[in-house]
């Protein structure tokens, strides 16, 4: 375990010791950053120790994580992360960029990026003796917590909007979590879950609330460093596109690169681009207005995983772009469907929120933010199997013919 010193509020700067029991800042309710003991890590760990690790999951980064190894070797908890990065020359050419990678988070055990946070949270719960973990979720965070809880025989309670895609609700139920569907949106599920955790003493995993979710999500940055950056050894920054709802994935990825930078292991910081749907663009709006004040919107995007009225990690999410010379892009939902189709043509099946990052990259190129000398990496944050209805909308209809050669020939002539 990488020792951590405590927490610092991302808004007012107030610091807290490692044994602080709250979730957010008690003065201003800002999100807390976990402060690692960089000197201790530098003295005891070298990048090579990580590169040569036999652990093929995010637990290979244990020396940089603020939790102890939870155990449960040989379970799904030990197959989170270390997801593949595909290099596509076809897409690089088509898009007009130098090199292009897709990191496929759909390959996680419950098929989304959220497994990274939930696995770390199981470790944290074990360490502090929390018997029950609860979370609000648009679907994936819940499925991830339910799956990781099942793998470790932990108790999970999930609050999700009743409108979540069927596949995600099925996952929650199959993993045996205590599922409570809320007749309202994600934001109302969030507020209810926080209140319930306070009242019943459950450990709250909520995104953009519990400081440890970003610590799990930062492992994606470590993998990009290991799988792409150290091999390229380029002095030009990599341009990374991430879809954004609450803003916790982008904040976590930013934190991961900052950790590596502090340790002196990452000479060139990547540029981070956040992508939102135009129909759920609260963080984009703040970024565009040069403010860190997040004003809620009425979110209506078809990309359910990023449909958020009031993002819970907005301040850090804005900074992920401003501090790395990146940007925010807002895309129309129609281009998200196109993104699903285009990713499919190189063998990657994305859910709408995953394809949003791809749509954002295309728009950034069209806007001239990225040119033909630039390298880009697109995060596909979730599997297309999560939302078949959207996949079918993107794919269109297949032809139906009679089971005869005659009918086939007639069809092929068309
Ligand atoms: C949760 C999620 C996101 C967005 O992450 P935030 O931390 O809410 O910004 C994007 N894509 C998928 C598939 C997700 O599940
Ligand atoms: Zn504060």
Coordinates of C-alpha atoms in Angstrom, one line a residue, residues 12-253:
X12 CA -11.1 25.7 0.0
X13 CA -7.8 23.9 0.6
X14 CA -8.5 22.8 4.1
X15 CA -6.5 19.7 5.1
X16 CA -7.6 16.6 7.1
X17 CA -5.7 13.8 8.7
X18 CA -5.8 10.2 7.3
X19 CA -8.3 9.2 10.0
X20 CA -10.9 11.8 9.0
X21 CA -14.3 10.2 9.1
X22 CA -16.2 12.6 6.8
X23 CA -16.7 12.2 3.0
X24 CA -16.4 15.8 1.9
X25 CA -15.0 19.0 3.4
X26 CA -16.8 19.9 6.6
X27 CA -16.4 23.6 5.9
X28 CA -17.5 24.0 2.3
X29 CA -18.7 20.5 1.2
X30 CA -15.9 20.4 -1.5
X31 CA -14.6 17.1 -2.8
X32 CA -11.5 15.9 -1.0
X33 CA -8.2 14.9 -2.7
X34 CA -6.3 12.0 -1.1
X35 CA -2.8 13.2 -0.4
X36 CA -0.2 10.4 -1.0
X37 CA 3.1 10.3 0.8
X38 CA 5.2 10.9 -2.3
X39 CA 8.6 11.0 -0.5
X40 CA 7.9 7.6 1.0
X41 CA 6.8 6.2 -2.3
X42 CA 9.8 7.6 -4.1
X43 CA 12.2 6.1 -1.6
X44 CA 10.5 2.6 -1.8
X45 CA 9.2 2.1 -5.3
X46 CA 10.6 2.3 -8.8
X47 CA 8.6 2.3 -12.0
X48 CA 10.3 -1.0 -13.0
X49 CA 8.8 -2.6 -9.9
X50 CA 5.4 -1.9 -11.4
X51 CA 6.3 -2.7 -15.0
X52 CA 7.6 -6.2 -14.0
X53 CA 4.6 -7.0 -11.7
X54 CA 3.0 -10.3 -12.3
X55 CA -0.4 -9.0 -11.2
X56 CA -2.6 -8.4 -14.3
X57 CA -5.1 -6.1 -12.8
X58 CA -5.2 -2.6 -11.2
X59 CA -3.7 -4.2 -8.1
X60 CA -0.4 -3.9 -9.8
X61 CA -0.5 -0.2 -8.8
X62 CA -1.0 -1.0 -5.1
X63 CA 2.2 1.0 -4.1
X64 CA 0.4 4.1 -5.4
X65 CA -3.0 3.3 -3.9
X66 CA -4.3 4.5 -0.5
X67 CA -5.7 1.1 0.5
X68 CA -4.3 -2.2 1.5
X69 CA -4.6 -5.3 -0.7
X70 CA -8.1 -6.6 0.0
X71 CA -7.2 -10.2 -0.9
X72 CA -9.8 -12.2 -2.8
X73 CA -7.2 -13.4 -5.3
X74 CA -8.6 -15.4 -8.1
X75 CA -12.0 -13.5 -8.0
X76 CA -13.5 -10.9 -10.3
X77 CA -12.0 -8.3 -7.9
X78 CA -8.6 -9.2 -9.2
X79 CA -9.5 -8.9 -12.8
X80 CA -10.5 -5.2 -12.7
X81 CA -8.4 -2.8 -14.9
X82 CA -5.3 -3.5 -17.0
X83 CA -7.7 -3.3 -19.9
X84 CA -6.5 -3.5 -23.5
X85 CA -5.4 -0.5 -25.6
X86 CA -6.0 -1.0 -29.3
X87 CA -4.0 1.0 -31.8
X88 CA -6.0 1.7 -35.0
X89 CA -4.2 2.9 -38.1
X90 CA -7.5 2.7 -40.0
X91 CA -9.2 5.2 -37.7
X92 CA -6.1 7.4 -37.4
X93 CA -6.0 7.7 -41.1
X94 CA -9.8 8.3 -41.4
X95 CA -9.7 10.9 -38.7
X96 CA -6.5 12.6 -39.9
X97 CA -4.4 12.2 -36.8
X98 CA -0.9 10.9 -36.3
X99 CA -1.7 7.9 -34.0
X100 CA -4.9 6.8 -32.4
X101 CA -5.6 4.4 -29.5
X102 CA -8.8 3.2 -28.0
X103 CA -8.7 2.0 -24.4
X104 CA -11.6 -0.5 -23.9
X105 CA -13.1 -0.3 -20.4
X106 CA -15.9 -2.5 -21.6
X107 CA -13.4 -5.3 -20.9
X108 CA -13.8 -4.9 -17.1
X109 CA -15.6 -7.7 -15.2
X110 CA -18.9 -5.9 -15.1
X111 CA -18.2 -4.2 -18.4
X112 CA -17.6 -0.6 -17.4
X113 CA -14.9 1.8 -16.1
X114 CA -16.8 1.9 -12.7
X115 CA -15.2 -1.4 -11.6
X116 CA -12.0 0.6 -10.9
X117 CA -13.8 2.6 -8.2
X118 CA -15.8 -0.2 -6.8
X119 CA -12.9 -2.6 -6.3
X120 CA -11.0 0.1 -4.4
X121 CA -14.0 0.8 -2.3
X122 CA -14.3 -2.8 -1.3
X123 CA -10.7 -2.7 -0.1
X124 CA -11.5 0.5 1.8
X125 CA -14.6 -0.9 3.4
X126 CA -12.7 -4.0 4.5
X127 CA -10.0 -1.9 6.0
X128 CA -12.4 0.4 8.0
X129 CA -14.7 -2.5 8.9
X130 CA -17.7 -1.2 7.0
X131 CA -20.1 -4.1 6.6
X132 CA -22.6 -2.5 4.1
X133 CA -21.7 -0.3 1.1
X134 CA -24.4 1.7 -0.6
X135 CA -24.3 3.8 -3.8
X136 CA -26.5 5.8 -6.1
X137 CA -26.0 5.0 -9.7
X138 CA -27.2 5.6 -13.2
X139 CA -26.5 1.9 -13.6
X140 CA -22.8 1.2 -14.1
X141 CA -21.5 2.3 -10.7
X142 CA -24.2 0.1 -9.1
X143 CA -23.5 -2.9 -11.4
X144 CA -19.8 -2.5 -10.5
X145 CA -20.4 -2.3 -6.8
X146 CA -22.8 -5.2 -6.9
X147 CA -20.4 -7.3 -8.9
X148 CA -17.4 -6.5 -6.7
X149 CA -19.5 -7.1 -3.6
X150 CA -20.6 -10.5 -5.0
X151 CA -16.9 -11.4 -5.7
X152 CA -15.9 -10.5 -2.1
X153 CA -19.2 -11.6 -0.4
X154 CA -19.8 -8.0 0.7
X155 CA -23.2 -6.4 1.3
X156 CA -24.2 -3.8 -1.3
X157 CA -27.3 -1.6 -1.6
X158 CA -28.0 0.2 -4.9
X159 CA -30.2 3.2 -5.6
X160 CA -30.8 3.6 -9.3
X161 CA -33.4 5.4 -11.4
X162 CA -36.1 3.0 -12.5
X163 CA -35.4 4.3 -16.1
X164 CA -31.9 2.8 -16.2
X165 CA -31.3 0.5 -19.2
X166 CA -32.6 -3.1 -18.5
X167 CA -29.3 -4.7 -18.9
X168 CA -27.8 -2.7 -16.1
X169 CA -30.8 -3.4 -13.8
X170 CA -30.4 -7.1 -14.7
X171 CA -26.8 -7.0 -13.6
X172 CA -27.7 -5.5 -10.3
X173 CA -30.2 -8.2 -9.6
X174 CA -28.1 -11.1 -10.8
X175 CA -25.2 -10.0 -8.7
X176 CA -27.5 -10.3 -5.7
X177 CA -27.3 -6.7 -4.5
X178 CA -30.2 -5.1 -2.6
X179 CA -31.6 -3.0 -5.4
X180 CA -33.9 -0.1 -4.8
X181 CA -35.2 1.6 -7.9
X182 CA -36.2 5.2 -7.5
X183 CA -39.1 6.8 -9.3
X184 CA -37.0 9.8 -10.2
X185 CA -33.7 10.7 -11.9
X186 CA -30.1 10.0 -10.9
X187 CA -29.9 13.2 -8.9
X188 CA -32.8 12.3 -6.8
X189 CA -31.4 8.8 -6.2
X190 CA -28.1 10.4 -5.1
X191 CA -29.7 12.7 -2.6
X192 CA -31.8 9.8 -1.1
X193 CA -28.8 7.5 -0.9
X194 CA -26.7 10.1 1.0
X195 CA -29.6 10.6 3.5
X196 CA -30.1 6.9 3.9
X197 CA -26.3 6.3 4.5
X198 CA -26.3 8.9 7.2
X199 CA -29.4 7.4 8.9
X200 CA -28.5 3.7 8.7
X201 CA -24.7 4.0 9.0
X202 CA -24.0 2.4 5.6
X203 CA -20.7 3.2 4.0
X204 CA -21.4 5.5 1.0
X205 CA -19.6 4.9 -2.3
X206 CA -21.2 7.7 -4.1
X207 CA -19.3 9.1 -7.1
X208 CA -18.0 12.6 -6.5
X209 CA -18.6 12.2 -2.7
X210 CA -16.4 9.4 -1.4
X211 CA -12.8 10.5 -2.0
X212 CA -11.7 6.9 -2.8
X213 CA -13.6 6.6 -6.1
X214 CA -11.1 8.9 -7.9
X215 CA -8.3 6.9 -6.4
X216 CA -9.6 3.8 -8.1
X217 CA -10.3 5.6 -11.3
X218 CA -6.8 7.1 -11.5
X219 CA -5.4 3.6 -12.2
X220 CA -6.6 4.2 -15.9
X221 CA -4.0 6.9 -16.1
X222 CA -1.3 4.6 -14.7
X223 CA -2.2 2.1 -17.4
X224 CA -2.1 4.7 -20.2
X225 CA 1.4 5.6 -18.8
X226 CA 2.5 2.0 -18.9
X227 CA 0.8 0.9 -22.1
X228 CA 1.3 3.9 -24.3
X229 CA 3.4 6.8 -22.9
X230 CA 6.5 5.1 -21.7
X231 CA 6.7 3.2 -25.0
X232 CA 6.2 6.3 -27.2
X233 CA 8.6 8.5 -25.2
X234 CA 7.3 11.5 -27.2
X235 CA 7.9 15.1 -26.1
X236 CA 4.5 16.0 -27.5
X237 CA 1.5 15.5 -25.2
X238 CA -0.9 12.7 -25.8
X239 CA -4.5 14.0 -26.2
X240 CA -6.9 11.9 -24.1
X241 CA -10.7 12.1 -24.7
X242 CA -13.0 11.1 -21.8
X243 CA -16.8 11.3 -21.5
X244 CA -18.1 13.2 -18.5
X245 CA -21.2 13.0 -16.4
X246 CA -20.4 13.6 -12.7
X247 CA -16.8 14.4 -13.6
X248 CA -15.2 11.8 -11.4
X249 CA -13.6 9.7 -14.2
X250 CA -11.9 12.7 -15.7
X251 CA -10.9 13.9 -12.2
X252 CA -9.5 10.5 -11.4
X253 CA -7.5 10.2 -14.6

